[in-house]
Amino acid sequence: MLKFVCLLVLSTAFADRATYSNYQVRRVFPENQEQLEVLSELEKNPNGLSFWLRPFRVQKAVDIMVPPHMLPQFNEIVASLNLKSEVYISNVQHLIDTERPKVRPRADFGWTDYYTLEEIYAWLDSLVEEYPNAVTPVSLGRSYEGREIRGVKVSFRKGNRAVILEGGIHAREWIAPATVTYILNKLLTSQDPVIADLAQSFDYYVFPSVNPDGYVYSHTTDRMWRKTRSQGGNRCYGADANRNFDFHWMEAGASSSACSETYAGSSPFSEVEARLLSNFLTSISDEFDVYLAFHSYSQLLMFPYGHNSDPVSNYDELLSLGRRAAAALAQNNGTEYDVGNIHDTIYPTSGVSMDWVRGVFDKPYTFTWELRDKGTYGFLLPASQIIDTAEETLNSVVVILQHAKENLPRK
Ligand SMILES: *[C@@H]1O[C@H](CO)[C@@H](O)[C@H](O)[C@H]1NC(C)=O
Ligand SMILES: [Zn+2]
């Protein structure tokens, strides 16, 4: 009896954390319309499959995480459709187990590991203490589960125009908060005269983790969690906060099904995290001109819009600026990015934060990064790549900010 009880306790202890043993990520290439349509149908009724990269266009890779028990069925579908398919990740759990160092190389905040929300917030506190004249805490308010959504404002000079950095709206994209905190640190500490000049020339509002409930959940319970953690009486938790903004809401690339990874929420700004971020941005809307949002993965640098491919008024400027930024990014490690508007570069989407900023406030310089990699590790980029990723990304941010500095009218 005792043995039985012990086993029970053990198994519930393990059941607390989602495991992905022998889950594969399969990359498939739809080559014709029929294959694309079947994949799109499959995405609507995934039955346990999880689409890491959604089907969108013929010849565009689709990444699908397949649980081991669904492999026979999945293979059958692939075979019957004559789909080209590759095993991109053979065991997702193995990548989860190895993405972080076994032992932290150093105890302090050094971008050698992914940090918890608590650690990130403690580090923000330490900045406020260390730079009392430049760094002030900013809170957007409280998340669905009652966590503060925290950031900082950096201001070395009065009268600067502002730049916003947004990270972590999708919980599992851990490289985003890591990159945003890295850039914040460089703005405060870099000896590079170009970066120091940009730090002085703008104010910065920096929010490393705007979906704190999801981020915590991705640390404690399910590494692959993407959405918020709201519960609107549905069978499934959460909505995609980056489909929840009130701009062409639900027009494209968003789902009305509560269990979908791209569930747009029950209404625009149904998610308190998106609502609070939008309230804050509205309150400072006459202060800022630049909005930078960070995601993973795919290596893309994108500007508005996602709901259709109509060019924004400064499309040519954004395209050539984006290309120059991507070229600067590639200088360190040859990391290649595609550049363009969301609609044509990744897939149609609507209700995303950047598009709302552009559409509602007509801000001239808004960009979204899909950071490393191109699918070898996907969302599970090893922590050993954080510094290289953040460094190269900073190079692209510098190009964009220099351009903004030169081209924004002095106010
Ligand atoms: C990437 O570039 C940085 C800066 O040039 C360099 O220090 C680093 O070693 C490179 N990483 C790799 C894996 O080559
Ligand atoms: Zn994302």
CSV table of C-alpha atoms and ligand atoms in Angstrom, one decimal:
chain,number,residue,atom,x,y,z
A,1,MET,CA,0.0,0.0,0.0
A,2,LEU,CA,2.8,2.4,1.0
A,3,LYS,CA,4.6,1.6,-2.2
A,4,PHE,CA,1.5,2.4,-4.2
A,5,VAL,CA,1.0,5.8,-2.4
A,6,CYS,CA,4.6,6.7,-3.0
A,7,LEU,CA,4.3,5.9,-6.7
A,8,LEU,CA,1.2,8.0,-6.9
A,9,VAL,CA,2.9,11.0,-5.3
A,10,LEU,CA,5.8,10.6,-7.6
A,11,SER,CA,3.7,10.4,-10.7
A,12,THR,CA,1.7,13.5,-9.8
A,13,ALA,CA,4.9,15.4,-9.0
A,14,PHE,CA,6.1,14.7,-12.6
A,15,ALA,CA,2.7,15.4,-14.0
A,16,ASP,CA,3.0,19.0,-12.8
A,17,ARG,CA,5.3,19.7,-15.6
A,18,ALA,CA,4.5,19.1,-19.3
A,19,THR,CA,7.0,16.8,-20.9
A,20,TYR,CA,7.8,16.5,-24.6
A,21,SER,CA,9.7,13.2,-24.7
A,22,ASN,CA,10.1,12.1,-28.3
A,23,TYR,CA,7.9,14.9,-29.6
A,24,GLN,CA,9.3,15.6,-33.0
A,25,VAL,CA,9.2,18.9,-34.9
A,26,ARG,CA,8.6,18.1,-38.6
A,27,ARG,CA,9.2,20.6,-41.3
A,28,VAL,CA,7.0,20.2,-44.3
A,29,PHE,CA,7.0,22.1,-47.6
A,30,PRO,CA,3.6,22.5,-49.2
A,31,GLU,CA,4.3,22.6,-53.0
A,32,ASN,CA,0.8,23.0,-54.3
A,33,GLN,CA,-2.5,24.5,-53.3
A,34,GLU,CA,-4.1,21.2,-52.3
A,35,GLN,CA,-1.3,20.4,-49.8
A,36,LEU,CA,-1.5,23.9,-48.4
A,37,GLU,CA,-5.3,23.6,-47.9
A,38,VAL,CA,-5.0,20.2,-46.1
A,39,LEU,CA,-2.3,21.7,-43.8
A,40,SER,CA,-4.5,24.7,-43.1
A,41,GLU,CA,-7.4,22.4,-42.2
A,42,LEU,CA,-5.1,20.4,-40.0
A,43,GLU,CA,-4.1,23.6,-38.2
A,44,LYS,CA,-7.7,24.4,-37.5
A,45,ASN,CA,-8.3,21.0,-35.9
A,46,PRO,CA,-4.8,20.2,-34.7
A,47,ASN,CA,-5.9,17.4,-32.3
A,48,GLY,CA,-2.6,17.5,-30.4
A,49,LEU,CA,-0.3,18.7,-33.2
A,50,SER,CA,1.2,22.1,-32.5
A,51,PHE,CA,2.1,24.4,-35.4
A,52,TRP,CA,5.4,26.2,-34.6
A,53,LEU,CA,5.4,27.8,-38.1
A,54,ARG,CA,1.9,28.1,-39.6
A,55,PRO,CA,1.0,27.2,-43.2
A,56,PHE,CA,0.7,30.2,-45.3
A,57,ARG,CA,2.0,30.0,-48.8
A,58,VAL,CA,3.2,27.3,-51.2
A,59,GLN,CA,6.9,26.7,-50.9
A,60,LYS,CA,7.0,28.2,-47.3
A,61,ALA,CA,8.2,25.8,-44.6
A,62,VAL,CA,5.7,24.7,-42.0
A,63,ASP,CA,7.0,23.4,-38.7
A,64,ILE,CA,4.7,21.1,-36.8
A,65,MET,CA,5.4,19.5,-33.4
A,66,VAL,CA,4.1,16.0,-33.4
A,67,PRO,CA,3.6,13.9,-30.2
A,68,PRO,CA,5.0,10.4,-30.4
A,69,HIS,CA,1.5,8.7,-30.3
A,70,MET,CA,0.5,10.8,-33.4
A,71,LEU,CA,3.5,10.0,-35.5
A,72,PRO,CA,1.9,7.0,-37.4
A,73,GLN,CA,-1.1,9.1,-38.2
A,74,PHE,CA,1.0,12.1,-39.1
A,75,ASN,CA,3.3,10.0,-41.4
A,76,GLU,CA,0.2,8.7,-43.1
A,77,ILE,CA,-1.0,12.2,-43.9
A,78,VAL,CA,2.4,13.2,-45.2
A,79,ALA,CA,2.6,10.1,-47.4
A,80,SER,CA,-0.9,10.3,-48.7
A,81,LEU,CA,-0.4,14.0,-49.7
A,82,ASN,CA,3.1,13.3,-51.1
A,83,LEU,CA,4.4,16.1,-48.8
A,84,LYS,CA,8.1,16.8,-48.6
A,85,SER,CA,9.0,16.4,-44.9
A,86,GLU,CA,12.1,16.5,-42.7
A,87,VAL,CA,12.6,15.7,-39.0
A,88,TYR,CA,13.9,19.1,-37.8
A,89,ILE,CA,13.9,18.3,-34.1
A,90,SER,CA,13.9,14.6,-33.2
A,91,ASN,CA,13.2,15.0,-29.4
A,92,VAL,CA,11.8,18.3,-28.2
A,93,GLN,CA,12.3,17.3,-24.5
A,94,HIS,CA,16.0,16.8,-25.2
A,95,LEU,CA,16.3,20.4,-26.4
A,96,ILE,CA,14.4,21.5,-23.3
A,97,ASP,CA,16.8,19.6,-21.1
A,98,THR,CA,19.9,21.0,-22.7
A,99,GLU,CA,19.0,24.6,-23.6
A,100,ARG,CA,20.2,26.0,-20.3
A,101,PRO,CA,23.6,25.4,-18.8
A,102,LYS,CA,23.7,22.6,-16.1
A,103,VAL,CA,25.5,25.0,-13.8
A,104,ARG,CA,25.2,28.8,-14.2
A,105,PRO,CA,28.6,30.0,-15.3
A,106,ARG,CA,28.2,33.0,-13.1
A,107,ALA,CA,25.8,34.0,-10.4
A,108,ASP,CA,25.1,37.5,-11.6
A,109,PHE,CA,22.9,38.6,-14.5
A,110,GLY,CA,25.3,37.8,-17.3
A,111,TRP,CA,23.2,36.5,-20.3
A,112,THR,CA,24.7,33.1,-20.0
A,113,ASP,CA,21.3,31.7,-19.0
A,114,TYR,CA,17.6,32.4,-19.3
A,115,TYR,CA,16.4,34.2,-16.2
A,116,THR,CA,13.1,33.9,-14.4
A,117,LEU,CA,10.7,36.8,-14.1
A,118,GLU,CA,11.8,37.3,-10.5
A,119,GLU,CA,15.4,37.5,-11.6
A,120,ILE,CA,14.6,40.0,-14.4
A,121,TYR,CA,12.6,42.2,-12.0
A,122,ALA,CA,15.4,42.1,-9.4
A,123,TRP,CA,17.8,43.1,-12.0
A,124,LEU,CA,15.6,46.0,-13.1
A,125,ASP,CA,15.5,47.1,-9.4
A,126,SER,CA,19.3,47.0,-9.3
A,127,LEU,CA,19.4,49.3,-12.3
A,128,VAL,CA,17.2,51.8,-10.6
A,129,GLU,CA,19.5,51.7,-7.6
A,130,GLU,CA,22.6,52.0,-9.7
A,131,TYR,CA,21.4,54.8,-12.0
A,132,PRO,CA,19.1,56.9,-9.9
A,133,ASN,CA,19.4,59.9,-12.2
A,134,ALA,CA,18.7,58.0,-15.4
A,135,VAL,CA,16.6,54.9,-14.6
A,136,THR,CA,13.1,55.0,-13.1
A,137,PRO,CA,10.7,52.0,-12.7
A,138,VAL,CA,7.5,51.9,-14.8
A,139,SER,CA,4.6,49.6,-14.1
A,140,LEU,CA,1.9,48.9,-16.7
A,141,GLY,CA,-0.4,47.4,-14.0
A,142,ARG,CA,-1.2,43.9,-13.0
A,143,SER,CA,-1.6,40.8,-15.2
A,144,TYR,CA,-4.5,38.4,-15.2
A,145,GLU,CA,-2.9,36.5,-12.3
A,146,GLY,CA,-2.0,39.6,-10.5
A,147,ARG,CA,1.7,40.0,-11.4
A,148,GLU,CA,3.0,43.5,-12.1
A,149,ILE,CA,4.0,44.1,-15.7
A,150,ARG,CA,7.2,46.0,-15.1
A,151,GLY,CA,9.7,47.9,-17.1
A,152,VAL,CA,12.0,50.9,-16.8
A,153,LYS,CA,12.4,54.3,-18.3
A,154,VAL,CA,15.9,55.4,-19.2
A,155,SER,CA,16.4,59.1,-19.6
A,156,PHE,CA,19.8,60.8,-19.6
A,157,ARG,CA,18.5,64.1,-21.0
A,158,LYS,CA,15.4,66.2,-20.8
A,159,GLY,CA,13.3,66.7,-23.9
A,160,ASN,CA,14.3,63.5,-25.7
A,161,ARG,CA,11.9,61.7,-28.0
A,162,ALA,CA,11.2,58.2,-26.8
A,163,VAL,CA,11.8,54.6,-28.1
A,164,ILE,CA,9.8,51.7,-26.8
A,165,LEU,CA,11.2,48.1,-26.5
A,166,GLU,CA,8.7,45.3,-26.0
A,167,GLY,CA,9.7,41.7,-25.3
A,168,GLY,CA,8.0,38.5,-24.2
A,169,ILE,CA,4.4,39.0,-25.4
A,170,HIS,CA,4.7,35.3,-26.5
A,171,ALA,CA,5.8,33.4,-23.4
A,172,ARG,CA,7.9,30.6,-24.8
A,173,GLU,CA,10.1,32.9,-26.9
A,174,TRP,CA,12.7,33.3,-24.2
A,175,ILE,CA,15.3,34.8,-26.4
A,176,ALA,CA,13.1,38.0,-26.6
A,177,PRO,CA,13.3,39.1,-22.9
A,178,ALA,CA,17.0,38.0,-22.9
A,179,THR,CA,17.7,40.2,-25.9
A,180,VAL,CA,15.7,43.2,-24.6
A,181,THR,CA,17.5,43.1,-21.2
A,182,TYR,CA,20.8,42.8,-23.0
A,183,ILE,CA,20.1,45.9,-25.1
A,184,LEU,CA,18.9,47.8,-22.0
A,185,ASN,CA,22.2,47.0,-20.3
A,186,LYS,CA,24.2,48.1,-23.3
A,187,LEU,CA,22.4,51.4,-23.3
A,188,LEU,CA,23.5,52.0,-19.8
A,189,THR,CA,27.0,50.6,-19.9
A,190,SER,CA,28.4,50.6,-23.4
A,191,GLN,CA,31.7,52.4,-24.0
A,192,ASP,CA,31.0,52.3,-27.7
A,193,PRO,CA,30.5,56.0,-28.6
A,194,VAL,CA,27.8,55.2,-31.1
A,195,ILE,CA,25.7,53.4,-28.5
A,196,ALA,CA,26.4,55.9,-25.8
A,197,ASP,CA,25.3,58.7,-28.1
A,198,LEU,CA,22.0,56.9,-28.9
A,199,ALA,CA,21.5,56.3,-25.2
A,200,GLN,CA,21.8,60.0,-24.7
A,201,SER,CA,19.7,61.0,-27.7
A,202,PHE,CA,16.5,59.2,-26.9
A,203,ASP,CA,14.5,58.2,-23.8
A,204,TYR,CA,13.8,54.5,-23.6
A,205,TYR,CA,10.8,52.7,-22.2
A,206,VAL,CA,11.8,49.0,-21.9
A,207,PHE,CA,9.4,46.2,-21.1
A,208,PRO,CA,11.2,42.8,-21.2
A,209,SER,CA,8.3,40.6,-20.4
A,210,VAL,CA,4.8,42.0,-21.1
A,211,ASN,CA,3.1,38.6,-20.7
A,212,PRO,CA,4.5,37.7,-17.2
A,213,ASP,CA,1.9,35.0,-16.4
A,214,GLY,CA,2.7,33.2,-19.6
A,215,TYR,CA,6.5,33.6,-19.0
A,216,VAL,CA,6.3,32.2,-15.4
A,217,TYR,CA,4.1,29.4,-16.7
A,218,SER,CA,6.7,28.6,-19.4
A,219,HIS,CA,9.3,28.3,-16.6
A,220,THR,CA,7.3,26.3,-14.0
A,221,THR,CA,4.9,24.2,-16.0
A,222,ASP,CA,4.9,24.1,-19.7
A,223,ARG,CA,8.0,25.3,-21.6
A,224,MET,CA,6.0,25.5,-24.8
A,225,TRP,CA,3.4,28.0,-23.5
A,226,ARG,CA,2.7,30.9,-25.8
A,227,LYS,CA,-0.4,32.7,-24.7
A,228,THR,CA,-1.7,34.6,-21.7
A,229,ARG,CA,-3.2,32.6,-18.8
A,230,SER,CA,-6.7,34.1,-18.7
A,231,GLN,CA,-9.7,31.8,-18.2
A,232,GLY,CA,-12.9,33.0,-19.8
A,233,GLY,CA,-14.9,30.0,-19.0
A,234,ASN,CA,-13.4,28.1,-21.9
A,235,ARG,CA,-11.9,24.7,-22.0
A,236,CYS,CA,-8.6,26.2,-22.9
A,237,TYR,CA,-6.6,28.9,-21.1
A,238,GLY,CA,-5.2,32.1,-22.5
A,239,ALA,CA,-5.3,34.1,-25.6
A,240,ASP,CA,-2.6,35.3,-28.0
A,241,ALA,CA,-1.9,38.8,-26.7
A,242,ASN,CA,-0.3,39.7,-30.0
A,243,ARG,CA,-3.6,39.1,-31.8
A,244,ASN,CA,-5.6,41.0,-29.3
A,245,PHE,CA,-4.9,44.6,-30.2
A,246,ASP,CA,-7.8,46.7,-31.4
A,247,PHE,CA,-6.6,47.2,-35.0
A,248,HIS,CA,-8.2,45.1,-37.8
A,249,TRP,CA,-8.8,42.6,-35.0
A,250,MET,CA,-9.5,39.1,-36.2
A,251,GLU,CA,-9.2,40.0,-39.9
A,252,ALA,CA,-6.4,37.6,-40.7
A,253,GLY,CA,-4.1,35.0,-39.2
A,254,ALA,CA,-6.0,34.9,-35.9
A,255,SER,CA,-8.4,32.3,-34.5
A,256,SER,CA,-11.8,32.6,-32.8
A,257,SER,CA,-11.3,29.2,-31.2
A,258,ALA,CA,-10.2,29.4,-27.5
A,259,CYS,CA,-7.9,26.4,-27.8
A,260,SER,CA,-5.9,27.8,-30.8
A,261,GLU,CA,-2.4,29.1,-30.3
A,262,THR,CA,-3.5,32.2,-32.1
A,263,TYR,CA,-6.8,32.7,-30.3
A,264,ALA,CA,-7.4,36.5,-30.7
A,265,GLY,CA,-9.4,36.7,-27.4
A,266,SER,CA,-13.1,37.2,-26.9
A,267,SER,CA,-12.9,40.8,-28.0
A,268,PRO,CA,-10.2,43.4,-28.8
A,269,PHE,CA,-8.2,44.0,-25.6
A,270,SER,CA,-10.0,41.2,-23.8
A,271,GLU,CA,-6.5,40.4,-22.4
A,272,VAL,CA,-5.5,42.7,-19.6
A,273,GLU,CA,-1.9,42.6,-20.6
A,274,ALA,CA,-2.6,43.9,-24.1
A,275,ARG,CA,-5.0,46.4,-22.7
A,276,LEU,CA,-2.6,47.8,-20.1
A,277,LEU,CA,0.2,48.0,-22.7
A,278,SER,CA,-2.1,49.9,-25.0
A,279,ASN,CA,-3.3,52.2,-22.2
A,280,PHE,CA,0.3,53.1,-21.4
A,281,LEU,CA,1.3,53.7,-25.0
A,282,THR,CA,-1.7,55.9,-25.4
A,283,SER,CA,-0.7,57.9,-22.3
A,284,ILE,CA,2.8,58.6,-23.8
A,285,SER,CA,1.8,58.6,-27.4
A,286,ASP,CA,3.0,62.1,-28.0
A,287,GLU,CA,6.4,61.2,-26.6
A,288,PHE,CA,7.6,58.3,-28.8
A,289,ASP,CA,8.3,57.7,-32.5
A,290,VAL,CA,10.0,54.3,-32.4
A,291,TYR,CA,8.5,51.0,-31.4
A,292,LEU,CA,10.6,47.8,-31.4
A,293,ALA,CA,9.0,44.4,-30.6
A,294,PHE,CA,11.0,41.2,-30.1
A,295,HIS,CA,9.9,37.6,-30.9
A,296,SER,CA,11.3,34.3,-32.1
A,297,TYR,CA,11.9,32.4,-34.3
A,298,SER,CA,12.6,32.6,-38.1
A,299,GLN,CA,15.1,35.5,-38.5
A,300,LEU,CA,12.9,38.1,-39.9
A,301,LEU,CA,12.8,41.9,-39.5
A,302,MET,CA,9.3,43.2,-40.2
A,303,PHE,CA,7.3,46.4,-40.4
A,304,PRO,CA,3.6,47.0,-40.8
A,305,TYR,CA,1.2,45.7,-41.8
A,306,GLY,CA,0.0,42.2,-41.2
A,307,HIS,CA,-3.6,42.3,-42.2
A,308,ASN,CA,-3.0,43.2,-45.8
A,309,SER,CA,-0.1,43.9,-48.1
A,310,ASP,CA,-0.9,47.5,-48.9
A,311,PRO,CA,2.3,49.5,-48.5
A,312,VAL,CA,2.4,51.9,-45.6
A,313,SER,CA,3.2,55.5,-46.6
A,314,ASN,CA,6.9,55.2,-45.9
A,315,TYR,CA,7.2,51.6,-47.1
A,316,ASP,CA,10.3,52.3,-49.3
A,317,GLU,CA,12.1,54.0,-46.4
A,318,LEU,CA,11.2,51.2,-44.0
A,319,LEU,CA,12.3,48.5,-46.5
A,320,SER,CA,15.7,50.1,-47.2
A,321,LEU,CA,16.2,50.9,-43.5
A,322,GLY,CA,15.3,47.3,-42.6
A,323,ARG,CA,17.7,46.0,-45.2
A,324,ARG,CA,20.5,48.1,-43.9
A,325,ALA,CA,19.7,47.0,-40.3
A,326,ALA,CA,19.7,43.3,-41.4
A,327,ALA,CA,23.1,43.8,-43.1
A,328,ALA,CA,24.5,45.2,-39.9
A,329,LEU,CA,23.0,42.3,-38.0
A,330,ALA,CA,24.7,39.8,-40.3
A,331,GLN,CA,28.2,41.4,-39.8
A,332,ASN,CA,29.1,39.5,-36.6
A,333,ASN,CA,28.1,35.9,-37.4
A,334,GLY,CA,26.6,36.0,-40.9
A,335,THR,CA,23.1,35.5,-39.5
A,336,GLU,CA,20.7,36.1,-42.4
A,337,TYR,CA,17.4,37.9,-42.0
A,338,ASP,CA,14.5,38.4,-44.4
A,339,VAL,CA,13.1,41.9,-44.4
A,340,GLY,CA,9.6,43.1,-45.3
A,341,ASN,CA,6.1,43.9,-44.1
A,342,ILE,CA,4.5,41.2,-41.8
A,343,HIS,CA,1.9,40.2,-44.4
A,344,ASP,CA,4.4,39.2,-47.1
A,345,THR,CA,7.4,38.2,-44.9
A,346,ILE,CA,5.9,35.8,-42.4
A,347,TYR,CA,2.2,35.4,-42.8
A,348,PRO,CA,-1.0,37.5,-42.6
A,349,THR,CA,-1.8,38.4,-39.0
A,350,SER,CA,-3.9,41.0,-37.4
A,351,GLY,CA,-4.3,42.6,-34.0
A,352,VAL,CA,-0.5,42.7,-33.3
A,353,SER,CA,0.9,45.4,-31.1
A,354,MET,CA,3.2,47.0,-33.7
A,355,ASP,CA,0.4,47.4,-36.3
A,356,TRP,CA,-1.8,48.9,-33.6
A,357,VAL,CA,1.0,51.5,-32.8
A,358,ARG,CA,1.4,52.3,-36.5
A,359,GLY,CA,-2.3,52.3,-37.3
A,360,VAL,CA,-3.6,54.3,-34.4
A,361,PHE,CA,-0.7,56.7,-33.8
A,362,ASP,CA,1.0,56.7,-37.2
A,363,LYS,CA,4.4,56.2,-35.7
A,364,PRO,CA,7.0,56.2,-38.4
A,365,TYR,CA,9.5,53.7,-37.2
A,366,THR,CA,8.0,50.4,-35.9
A,367,PHE,CA,9.8,47.1,-36.3
A,368,THR,CA,9.3,43.5,-35.1
A,369,TRP,CA,12.1,41.0,-35.0
A,370,GLU,CA,11.7,37.3,-35.2
A,371,LEU,CA,15.1,36.4,-33.6
A,372,ARG,CA,17.2,33.3,-34.1
A,373,ASP,CA,17.1,30.7,-35.3
A,374,LYS,CA,15.6,29.2,-38.5
A,375,GLY,CA,14.2,26.1,-36.8
A,376,THR,CA,17.2,24.0,-35.7
A,377,TYR,CA,16.3,24.8,-32.1
A,378,GLY,CA,13.2,26.9,-32.8
A,379,PHE,CA,11.9,28.3,-29.6
A,380,LEU,CA,14.5,26.3,-27.6
A,381,LEU,CA,17.6,28.3,-28.6
A,382,PRO,CA,20.4,27.3,-26.4
A,383,ALA,CA,21.4,29.9,-23.8
A,384,SER,CA,24.9,29.8,-25.1
A,385,GLN,CA,23.6,31.7,-28.1
A,386,ILE,CA,22.0,34.5,-26.1
A,387,ILE,CA,25.0,36.9,-26.2
A,388,ASP,CA,25.7,36.5,-29.9
A,389,THR,CA,22.0,36.8,-30.7
A,390,ALA,CA,21.6,40.0,-28.6
A,391,GLU,CA,24.9,41.5,-29.9
A,392,GLU,CA,23.9,41.1,-33.5
A,393,THR,CA,20.4,42.3,-32.8
A,394,LEU,CA,21.8,45.4,-31.1
A,395,ASN,CA,23.7,46.2,-34.3
A,396,SER,CA,20.4,46.3,-36.2
A,397,VAL,CA,18.8,48.4,-33.5
A,398,VAL,CA,21.6,50.9,-33.8
A,399,VAL,CA,21.1,51.3,-37.5
A,400,ILE,CA,17.4,52.0,-37.0
A,401,LEU,CA,17.9,54.4,-34.1
A,402,GLN,CA,20.6,56.3,-36.0
A,403,HIS,CA,18.3,56.7,-38.9
A,404,ALA,CA,15.4,57.8,-36.6
A,405,LYS,CA,17.7,60.3,-35.0
A,406,GLU,CA,18.7,61.8,-38.3
A,407,ASN,CA,15.3,61.9,-39.8
A,408,LEU,CA,12.8,62.7,-37.1
A,409,PRO,CA,11.8,66.4,-37.0
A,410,ARG,CA,13.2,68.1,-33.9
A,411,LYS,CA,10.3,68.9,-31.6
B,1,LIG,C1,29.8,35.9,-33.4
B,1,LIG,O1,30.3,37.2,-33.5
B,1,LIG,C2,30.9,37.7,-32.3
B,1,LIG,C3,31.4,39.1,-32.6
B,1,LIG,O2,32.1,39.2,-33.7
B,1,LIG,C4,32.1,36.8,-31.9
B,1,LIG,O3,32.7,37.3,-30.7
B,1,LIG,C5,31.6,35.4,-31.7
B,1,LIG,O4,32.6,34.5,-31.4
B,1,LIG,C6,30.8,34.9,-33.0
B,1,LIG,N1,30.2,33.7,-32.7
B,1,LIG,C7,30.4,32.6,-33.4
B,1,LIG,C8,29.7,31.4,-32.9
B,1,LIG,O5,31.1,32.5,-34.3
B,2,ZN,ZN,6.1,35.7,-31.1
